[in-house]
Amino acid sequence: QQQVKQSPQSLIVQKGGISIINCAYENTAFDYFPWYQQFPGKGPALLIAIRPDVSEKKEGRFTISFNKSAKQFSLHIMDSQPGDSATYFCAASIARNQFYFGTGTSLTVIP
Amino acid sequence: DAGVIQSPRHEVTEMGQEVTLRCKPISGHDYLFWYRQTMMRGLELLIYFNNNVPIDDSGMPEDRFSAKMPNASFSTLKIQPSEPRDSAVYFCASSFSSGGGTEAFFGQGTRLTVV
């Protein structure tokens, strides 16, 4: 059973556009929601994370929006750049000691 | 710290052979995770350890898979016998739980191909 559902599976965005990736979860015990970025041949690396007591977190061009009542959260990449082309995973964890990942979104930013 | 270190980076083996994947977590981390990544299923949690003790192995696909963590600095994932459908990238990750915890830090993965 997929604990975290992620969409879309792939995304193509023009340079300068906004990339949006969505995730949903069911387990209300989750208390930490990170996003990971993975480049080809590399392991996933933490990009940005949020706790459920906050509705939004922004770091540079990356923003997480969190809707606790809907049990959904999303990643927004503003002014998308070709260097942002990667696979993005949302995740959820309890006390940061068990991480469940979405199936990933392959983002391609075209110049 | 050099991060999570996995070996080998690539492994090609014949069906039926035993395969052993190795992982050295970040020093001081008390959680270690093994994940399998495929195009179809994304990142699947296979098993995780806390203080070298296996906590949840419900993600291990079948008895052909086994994992050990003999000490805080080393873990292995073994597949015996291997099958073509085991072909995937296997990731090891570690994290630290105290003081609010850390995110999971991933190694570079082992790409396994079973022919």
PDB file of C-alpha atoms in Angstrom:
ATOM      1  CA  GLN A   1       0.000   0.000   0.000  1.00  0.00           C
ATOM      2  CA  GLN A   2       1.387   3.348  -1.056  1.00  0.00           C
ATOM      3  CA  GLN A   3       1.534   5.550   2.028  1.00  0.00           C
ATOM      4  CA  VAL A   4       2.195   8.680   0.007  1.00  0.00           C
ATOM      5  CA  LYS A   5       0.637   9.276  -3.412  1.00  0.00           C
ATOM      6  CA  GLN A   6       2.432  11.614  -5.798  1.00  0.00           C
ATOM      7  CA  SER A   7       1.457  13.203  -9.093  1.00  0.00           C
ATOM      8  CA  PRO A   8       2.194  13.794 -11.870  1.00  0.00           C
ATOM      9  CA  GLN A   9       4.598  11.041 -12.855  1.00  0.00           C
ATOM     10  CA  SER A  10       6.336  13.379 -15.286  1.00  0.00           C
ATOM     11  CA  LEU A  11       6.282  17.090 -15.949  1.00  0.00           C
ATOM     12  CA  ILE A  12       7.671  19.276 -18.709  1.00  0.00           C
ATOM     13  CA  VAL A  13       7.939  23.004 -18.049  1.00  0.00           C
ATOM     14  CA  GLN A  14       9.358  25.900 -20.003  1.00  0.00           C
ATOM     15  CA  LYS A  15      12.276  27.795 -18.528  1.00  0.00           C
ATOM     16  CA  GLY A  16      10.930  30.517 -16.279  1.00  0.00           C
ATOM     17  CA  GLY A  17       7.652  28.711 -15.660  1.00  0.00           C
ATOM     18  CA  ILE A  18       6.238  27.282 -12.456  1.00  0.00           C
ATOM     19  CA  SER A  19       6.558  23.574 -11.701  1.00  0.00           C
ATOM     20  CA  ILE A  20       3.977  22.084  -9.356  1.00  0.00           C
ATOM     21  CA  ILE A  21       4.113  18.591  -7.885  1.00  0.00           C
ATOM     22  CA  ASN A  22       1.402  17.257  -5.604  1.00  0.00           C
ATOM     23  CA  CYS A  23       1.316  14.661  -2.853  1.00  0.00           C
ATOM     24  CA  ALA A  24      -1.364  13.198  -0.617  1.00  0.00           C
ATOM     25  CA  TYR A  25      -1.225  11.033   2.473  1.00  0.00           C
ATOM     26  CA  GLU A  26      -3.624   9.233   4.789  1.00  0.00           C
ATOM     27  CA  ASN A  27      -1.767   8.619   8.029  1.00  0.00           C
ATOM     28  CA  THR A  28      -2.385  11.574  10.332  1.00  0.00           C
ATOM     29  CA  ALA A  29       0.524  10.455  12.516  1.00  0.00           C
ATOM     30  CA  PHE A  30       2.982  11.747   9.945  1.00  0.00           C
ATOM     31  CA  ASP A  31       4.737  14.789  11.388  1.00  0.00           C
ATOM     32  CA  TYR A  32       7.456  15.635   8.904  1.00  0.00           C
ATOM     33  CA  PHE A  33       7.166  16.108   5.153  1.00  0.00           C
ATOM     34  CA  PRO A  34      10.394  16.428   3.180  1.00  0.00           C
ATOM     35  CA  TRP A  35      10.951  16.776  -0.530  1.00  0.00           C
ATOM     36  CA  TYR A  36      13.938  15.105  -2.091  1.00  0.00           C
ATOM     37  CA  GLN A  37      15.668  15.894  -5.366  1.00  0.00           C
ATOM     38  CA  GLN A  38      17.485  13.216  -7.318  1.00  0.00           C
ATOM     39  CA  PHE A  39      19.822  13.699 -10.259  1.00  0.00           C
ATOM     40  CA  PRO A  40      20.724  10.795 -12.567  1.00  0.00           C
ATOM     41  CA  GLY A  41      23.233   8.447 -11.011  1.00  0.00           C
ATOM     42  CA  LYS A  42      22.885  10.014  -7.583  1.00  0.00           C
ATOM     43  CA  GLY A  43      20.954   9.251  -4.444  1.00  0.00           C
ATOM     44  CA  PRO A  44      18.029  11.462  -3.420  1.00  0.00           C
ATOM     45  CA  ALA A  45      19.028  14.532  -1.402  1.00  0.00           C
ATOM     46  CA  LEU A  46      16.888  16.687   0.851  1.00  0.00           C
ATOM     47  CA  LEU A  47      15.585  19.798  -0.892  1.00  0.00           C
ATOM     48  CA  ILE A  48      13.117  21.323   1.558  1.00  0.00           C
ATOM     49  CA  ALA A  49      10.878  20.075   4.368  1.00  0.00           C
ATOM     50  CA  ILE A  50       7.877  21.179   6.380  1.00  0.00           C
ATOM     51  CA  ARG A  51       6.094  20.300   9.589  1.00  0.00           C
ATOM     52  CA  PRO A  52       2.276  20.097   9.702  1.00  0.00           C
ATOM     53  CA  ASP A  53       1.936  23.101  12.008  1.00  0.00           C
ATOM     54  CA  VAL A  54       3.011  25.371   9.150  1.00  0.00           C
ATOM     55  CA  SER A  55       0.999  25.988   5.980  1.00  0.00           C
ATOM     56  CA  GLU A  56       3.849  27.169   3.805  1.00  0.00           C
ATOM     57  CA  LYS A  57       7.622  27.150   3.720  1.00  0.00           C
ATOM     58  CA  LYS A  58       9.756  28.942   1.203  1.00  0.00           C
ATOM     59  CA  GLU A  59      13.441  28.539   0.434  1.00  0.00           C
ATOM     60  CA  GLY A  60      14.591  30.521  -2.551  1.00  0.00           C
ATOM     61  CA  ARG A  61      12.621  29.420  -5.601  1.00  0.00           C
ATOM     62  CA  PHE A  62      11.213  26.370  -3.804  1.00  0.00           C
ATOM     63  CA  THR A  63       7.994  26.501  -1.775  1.00  0.00           C
ATOM     64  CA  ILE A  64       6.060  23.800   0.035  1.00  0.00           C
ATOM     65  CA  SER A  65       2.349  24.384   0.505  1.00  0.00           C
ATOM     66  CA  PHE A  66       0.720  22.225   3.157  1.00  0.00           C
ATOM     67  CA  ASN A  67      -2.999  21.599   3.671  1.00  0.00           C
ATOM     68  CA  LYS A  68      -3.439  19.618   6.853  1.00  0.00           C
ATOM     69  CA  SER A  69      -7.213  19.223   6.606  1.00  0.00           C
ATOM     70  CA  ALA A  70      -6.978  17.859   3.074  1.00  0.00           C
ATOM     71  CA  LYS A  71      -3.877  15.816   3.901  1.00  0.00           C
ATOM     72  CA  GLN A  72      -2.113  17.188   0.876  1.00  0.00           C
ATOM     73  CA  PHE A  73       1.116  19.019   0.243  1.00  0.00           C
ATOM     74  CA  SER A  74       2.786  20.329  -2.843  1.00  0.00           C
ATOM     75  CA  LEU A  75       6.108  21.590  -4.126  1.00  0.00           C
ATOM     76  CA  HIS A  76       6.229  24.728  -6.234  1.00  0.00           C
ATOM     77  CA  ILE A  77       9.340  25.619  -8.176  1.00  0.00           C
ATOM     78  CA  MET A  78       9.217  29.231  -9.306  1.00  0.00           C
ATOM     79  CA  ASP A  79      11.200  30.483 -12.308  1.00  0.00           C
ATOM     80  CA  SER A  80      12.090  26.893 -13.222  1.00  0.00           C
ATOM     81  CA  GLN A  81      15.565  26.429 -14.712  1.00  0.00           C
ATOM     82  CA  PRO A  82      17.083  23.654 -16.839  1.00  0.00           C
ATOM     83  CA  GLY A  83      19.297  22.797 -13.851  1.00  0.00           C
ATOM     84  CA  ASP A  84      16.149  21.913 -11.926  1.00  0.00           C
ATOM     85  CA  SER A  85      15.583  18.967 -14.259  1.00  0.00           C
ATOM     86  CA  ALA A  86      15.611  15.978 -11.926  1.00  0.00           C
ATOM     87  CA  THR A  87      13.323  13.499 -10.224  1.00  0.00           C
ATOM     88  CA  TYR A  88      11.484  14.838  -7.199  1.00  0.00           C
ATOM     89  CA  PHE A  89      10.145  12.701  -4.378  1.00  0.00           C
ATOM     90  CA  CYS A  90       7.803  13.748  -1.646  1.00  0.00           C
ATOM     91  CA  ALA A  91       7.992  11.844   1.604  1.00  0.00           C
ATOM     92  CA  ALA A  92       6.369  11.590   4.983  1.00  0.00           C
ATOM     93  CA  SER A  93       7.715  10.358   8.255  1.00  0.00           C
ATOM     94  CA  ILE A  94       6.885   9.869  11.901  1.00  0.00           C
ATOM     95  CA  ALA A  95       9.447  11.334  14.255  1.00  0.00           C
ATOM     96  CA  ARG A  96      11.909  11.189  11.341  1.00  0.00           C
ATOM     97  CA  ASN A  97      12.606   7.542  11.975  1.00  0.00           C
ATOM     98  CA  GLN A  98      10.667   5.954   9.139  1.00  0.00           C
ATOM     99  CA  PHE A  99      10.421   7.610   5.755  1.00  0.00           C
ATOM    100  CA  TYR A 100       7.762   6.765   3.176  1.00  0.00           C
ATOM    101  CA  PHE A 101       8.303   8.091  -0.319  1.00  0.00           C
ATOM    102  CA  GLY A 102       6.033   8.924  -3.211  1.00  0.00           C
ATOM    103  CA  THR A 103       6.697   7.316  -6.576  1.00  0.00           C
ATOM    104  CA  GLY A 104       8.558  10.332  -7.906  1.00  0.00           C
ATOM    105  CA  THR A 105       8.051  13.009 -10.558  1.00  0.00           C
ATOM    106  CA  SER A 106      10.463  13.381 -13.424  1.00  0.00           C
ATOM    107  CA  LEU A 107      10.777  17.106 -14.144  1.00  0.00           C
ATOM    108  CA  THR A 108      12.204  18.385 -17.402  1.00  0.00           C
ATOM    109  CA  VAL A 109      12.719  22.116 -17.833  1.00  0.00           C
ATOM    110  CA  ILE A 110      13.214  23.044 -21.457  1.00  0.00           C
ATOM    111  CA  PRO A 111      15.179  26.169 -22.409  1.00  0.00           C
TER     112      PRO A 111
ATOM    113  CA  ASP B   1      32.038  12.762   7.096  1.00  0.00           C
ATOM    114  CA  ALA B   2      31.997  11.197   3.642  1.00  0.00           C
ATOM    115  CA  GLY B   3      28.291  10.513   3.793  1.00  0.00           C
ATOM    116  CA  VAL B   4      26.597   7.154   3.330  1.00  0.00           C
ATOM    117  CA  ILE B   5      28.892   4.847   1.388  1.00  0.00           C
ATOM    118  CA  GLN B   6      27.561   1.977  -0.677  1.00  0.00           C
ATOM    119  CA  SER B   7      29.414  -0.700  -2.574  1.00  0.00           C
ATOM    120  CA  PRO B   8      29.575  -1.811  -5.231  1.00  0.00           C
ATOM    121  CA  ARG B   9      28.187   1.015  -7.414  1.00  0.00           C
ATOM    122  CA  HIS B  10      27.270  -1.451 -10.129  1.00  0.00           C
ATOM    123  CA  GLU B  11      26.711  -5.179 -10.013  1.00  0.00           C
ATOM    124  CA  VAL B  12      25.922  -7.488 -12.882  1.00  0.00           C
ATOM    125  CA  THR B  13      25.213 -11.074 -11.986  1.00  0.00           C
ATOM    126  CA  GLU B  14      23.641 -14.142 -13.446  1.00  0.00           C
ATOM    127  CA  MET B  15      20.284 -15.434 -12.342  1.00  0.00           C
ATOM    128  CA  GLY B  16      20.612 -17.800  -9.408  1.00  0.00           C
ATOM    129  CA  GLN B  17      23.774 -16.228  -8.032  1.00  0.00           C
ATOM    130  CA  GLU B  18      24.075 -14.692  -4.594  1.00  0.00           C
ATOM    131  CA  VAL B  19      24.405 -10.924  -4.448  1.00  0.00           C
ATOM    132  CA  THR B  20      25.599  -8.917  -1.459  1.00  0.00           C
ATOM    133  CA  LEU B  21      25.202  -5.151  -1.268  1.00  0.00           C
ATOM    134  CA  ARG B  22      27.077  -3.198   1.364  1.00  0.00           C
ATOM    135  CA  CYS B  23      26.444   0.025   3.237  1.00  0.00           C
ATOM    136  CA  LYS B  24      28.385   2.195   5.652  1.00  0.00           C
ATOM    137  CA  PRO B  25      26.067   4.726   7.319  1.00  0.00           C
ATOM    138  CA  ILE B  26      27.069   8.156   8.531  1.00  0.00           C
ATOM    139  CA  SER B  27      28.908   7.890  11.823  1.00  0.00           C
ATOM    140  CA  GLY B  28      26.608   8.495  14.783  1.00  0.00           C
ATOM    141  CA  HIS B  29      23.392   7.823  12.920  1.00  0.00           C
ATOM    142  CA  ASP B  30      21.127   5.351  14.665  1.00  0.00           C
ATOM    143  CA  TYR B  31      18.697   4.523  11.863  1.00  0.00           C
ATOM    144  CA  LEU B  32      19.568   2.701   8.674  1.00  0.00           C
ATOM    145  CA  PHE B  33      17.201   2.098   5.777  1.00  0.00           C
ATOM    146  CA  TRP B  34      17.373  -0.039   2.658  1.00  0.00           C
ATOM    147  CA  TYR B  35      15.319   1.097  -0.324  1.00  0.00           C
ATOM    148  CA  ARG B  36      14.794  -0.313  -3.792  1.00  0.00           C
ATOM    149  CA  GLN B  37      14.098   2.017  -6.700  1.00  0.00           C
ATOM    150  CA  THR B  38      12.422   0.966  -9.935  1.00  0.00           C
ATOM    151  CA  MET B  39      10.622   2.914 -12.617  1.00  0.00           C
ATOM    152  CA  MET B  40       7.377   1.119 -11.891  1.00  0.00           C
ATOM    153  CA  ARG B  41       7.294   1.334  -8.100  1.00  0.00           C
ATOM    154  CA  GLY B  42       9.515   4.276  -7.227  1.00  0.00           C
ATOM    155  CA  LEU B  43      11.349   4.129  -3.899  1.00  0.00           C
ATOM    156  CA  GLU B  44      10.252   1.161  -1.806  1.00  0.00           C
ATOM    157  CA  LEU B  45      11.332   0.761   1.794  1.00  0.00           C
ATOM    158  CA  LEU B  46      12.625  -2.774   2.203  1.00  0.00           C
ATOM    159  CA  ILE B  47      13.800  -2.817   5.818  1.00  0.00           C
ATOM    160  CA  TYR B  48      15.086  -0.472   8.470  1.00  0.00           C
ATOM    161  CA  PHE B  49      17.228  -0.838  11.552  1.00  0.00           C
ATOM    162  CA  ASN B  50      17.417   1.140  14.781  1.00  0.00           C
ATOM    163  CA  ASN B  51      20.611   0.771  16.790  1.00  0.00           C
ATOM    164  CA  ASN B  52      21.543  -2.239  14.645  1.00  0.00           C
ATOM    165  CA  VAL B  53      18.260  -4.028  15.364  1.00  0.00           C
ATOM    166  CA  PRO B  54      15.838  -4.746  12.491  1.00  0.00           C
ATOM    167  CA  ILE B  55      12.593  -2.935  13.254  1.00  0.00           C
ATOM    168  CA  ASP B  56      10.429  -3.483  10.207  1.00  0.00           C
ATOM    169  CA  ASP B  57      11.198  -5.867   7.368  1.00  0.00           C
ATOM    170  CA  SER B  58       7.686  -5.963   5.968  1.00  0.00           C
ATOM    171  CA  GLY B  59       8.929  -4.424   2.739  1.00  0.00           C
ATOM    172  CA  MET B  60      11.322  -7.266   1.980  1.00  0.00           C
ATOM    173  CA  PRO B  61       9.761  -8.839  -1.098  1.00  0.00           C
ATOM    174  CA  GLU B  62      10.444 -12.470  -0.287  1.00  0.00           C
ATOM    175  CA  ASP B  63      12.629 -14.863   1.633  1.00  0.00           C
ATOM    176  CA  ARG B  64      15.357 -14.560  -0.959  1.00  0.00           C
ATOM    177  CA  PHE B  65      16.127 -11.170   0.544  1.00  0.00           C
ATOM    178  CA  SER B  66      17.896 -10.783   3.865  1.00  0.00           C
ATOM    179  CA  ALA B  67      19.598  -7.897   5.629  1.00  0.00           C
ATOM    180  CA  LYS B  68      21.984  -7.684   8.532  1.00  0.00           C
ATOM    181  CA  MET B  69      23.584  -4.956  10.579  1.00  0.00           C
ATOM    182  CA  PRO B  70      26.340  -6.544  12.664  1.00  0.00           C
ATOM    183  CA  ASN B  71      27.525  -3.183  14.011  1.00  0.00           C
ATOM    184  CA  ALA B  72      26.742   0.508  13.859  1.00  0.00           C
ATOM    185  CA  SER B  73      28.998   1.113  10.877  1.00  0.00           C
ATOM    186  CA  PHE B  74      28.056  -1.661   8.478  1.00  0.00           C
ATOM    187  CA  SER B  75      25.026  -3.287   6.919  1.00  0.00           C
ATOM    188  CA  THR B  76      24.464  -5.787   4.135  1.00  0.00           C
ATOM    189  CA  LEU B  77      21.543  -6.656   1.921  1.00  0.00           C
ATOM    190  CA  LYS B  78      21.749 -10.117   0.422  1.00  0.00           C
ATOM    191  CA  ILE B  79      19.728 -11.682  -2.362  1.00  0.00           C
ATOM    192  CA  GLN B  80      20.000 -15.432  -2.746  1.00  0.00           C
ATOM    193  CA  PRO B  81      19.202 -16.652  -5.333  1.00  0.00           C
ATOM    194  CA  SER B  82      18.926 -13.565  -7.501  1.00  0.00           C
ATOM    195  CA  GLU B  83      16.331 -13.240 -10.264  1.00  0.00           C
ATOM    196  CA  PRO B  84      16.032 -10.845 -13.229  1.00  0.00           C
ATOM    197  CA  ARG B  85      13.107  -9.062 -11.555  1.00  0.00           C
ATOM    198  CA  ASP B  86      15.453  -8.039  -8.751  1.00  0.00           C
ATOM    199  CA  SER B  87      17.188  -5.695 -11.170  1.00  0.00           C
ATOM    200  CA  ALA B  88      16.895  -2.212  -9.673  1.00  0.00           C
ATOM    201  CA  VAL B  89      18.870   0.480  -7.898  1.00  0.00           C
ATOM    202  CA  TYR B  90      19.253  -0.265  -4.219  1.00  0.00           C
ATOM    203  CA  PHE B  91      19.781   2.639  -1.857  1.00  0.00           C
ATOM    204  CA  CYS B  92      20.954   2.714   1.702  1.00  0.00           C
ATOM    205  CA  ALA B  93      20.101   5.712   3.872  1.00  0.00           C
ATOM    206  CA  SER B  94      20.773   6.691   7.454  1.00  0.00           C
ATOM    207  CA  SER B  95      19.371   9.202   9.899  1.00  0.00           C
ATOM    208  CA  PHE B  96      19.759  10.406  13.449  1.00  0.00           C
ATOM    209  CA  SER B  97      16.721  10.400  15.712  1.00  0.00           C
ATOM    210  CA  SER B  98      17.700  12.398  18.762  1.00  0.00           C
ATOM    211  CA  GLY B  99      17.117  16.111  19.282  1.00  0.00           C
ATOM    212  CA  GLY B 100      14.304  16.295  16.754  1.00  0.00           C
ATOM    213  CA  GLY B 101      16.026  14.077  14.297  1.00  0.00           C
ATOM    214  CA  THR B 102      17.471  14.557  10.852  1.00  0.00           C
ATOM    215  CA  GLU B 103      16.300  13.759   7.395  1.00  0.00           C
ATOM    216  CA  ALA B 104      17.405  10.546   5.738  1.00  0.00           C
ATOM    217  CA  PHE B 105      20.775  10.831   4.003  1.00  0.00           C
ATOM    218  CA  PHE B 106      21.143   8.574   0.998  1.00  0.00           C
ATOM    219  CA  GLY B 107      24.122   6.828  -0.501  1.00  0.00           C
ATOM    220  CA  GLN B 108      24.759   6.867  -4.225  1.00  0.00           C
ATOM    221  CA  GLY B 109      23.075   3.522  -4.699  1.00  0.00           C
ATOM    222  CA  THR B 110      24.004   0.162  -6.179  1.00  0.00           C
ATOM    223  CA  ARG B 111      22.652  -0.552  -9.633  1.00  0.00           C
ATOM    224  CA  LEU B 112      21.956  -4.270  -9.771  1.00  0.00           C
ATOM    225  CA  THR B 113      21.405  -6.064 -13.037  1.00  0.00           C
ATOM    226  CA  VAL B 114      20.494  -9.732 -12.963  1.00  0.00           C
ATOM    227  CA  VAL B 115      20.762 -11.427 -16.360  1.00  0.00           C
TER     228      VAL B 115
END
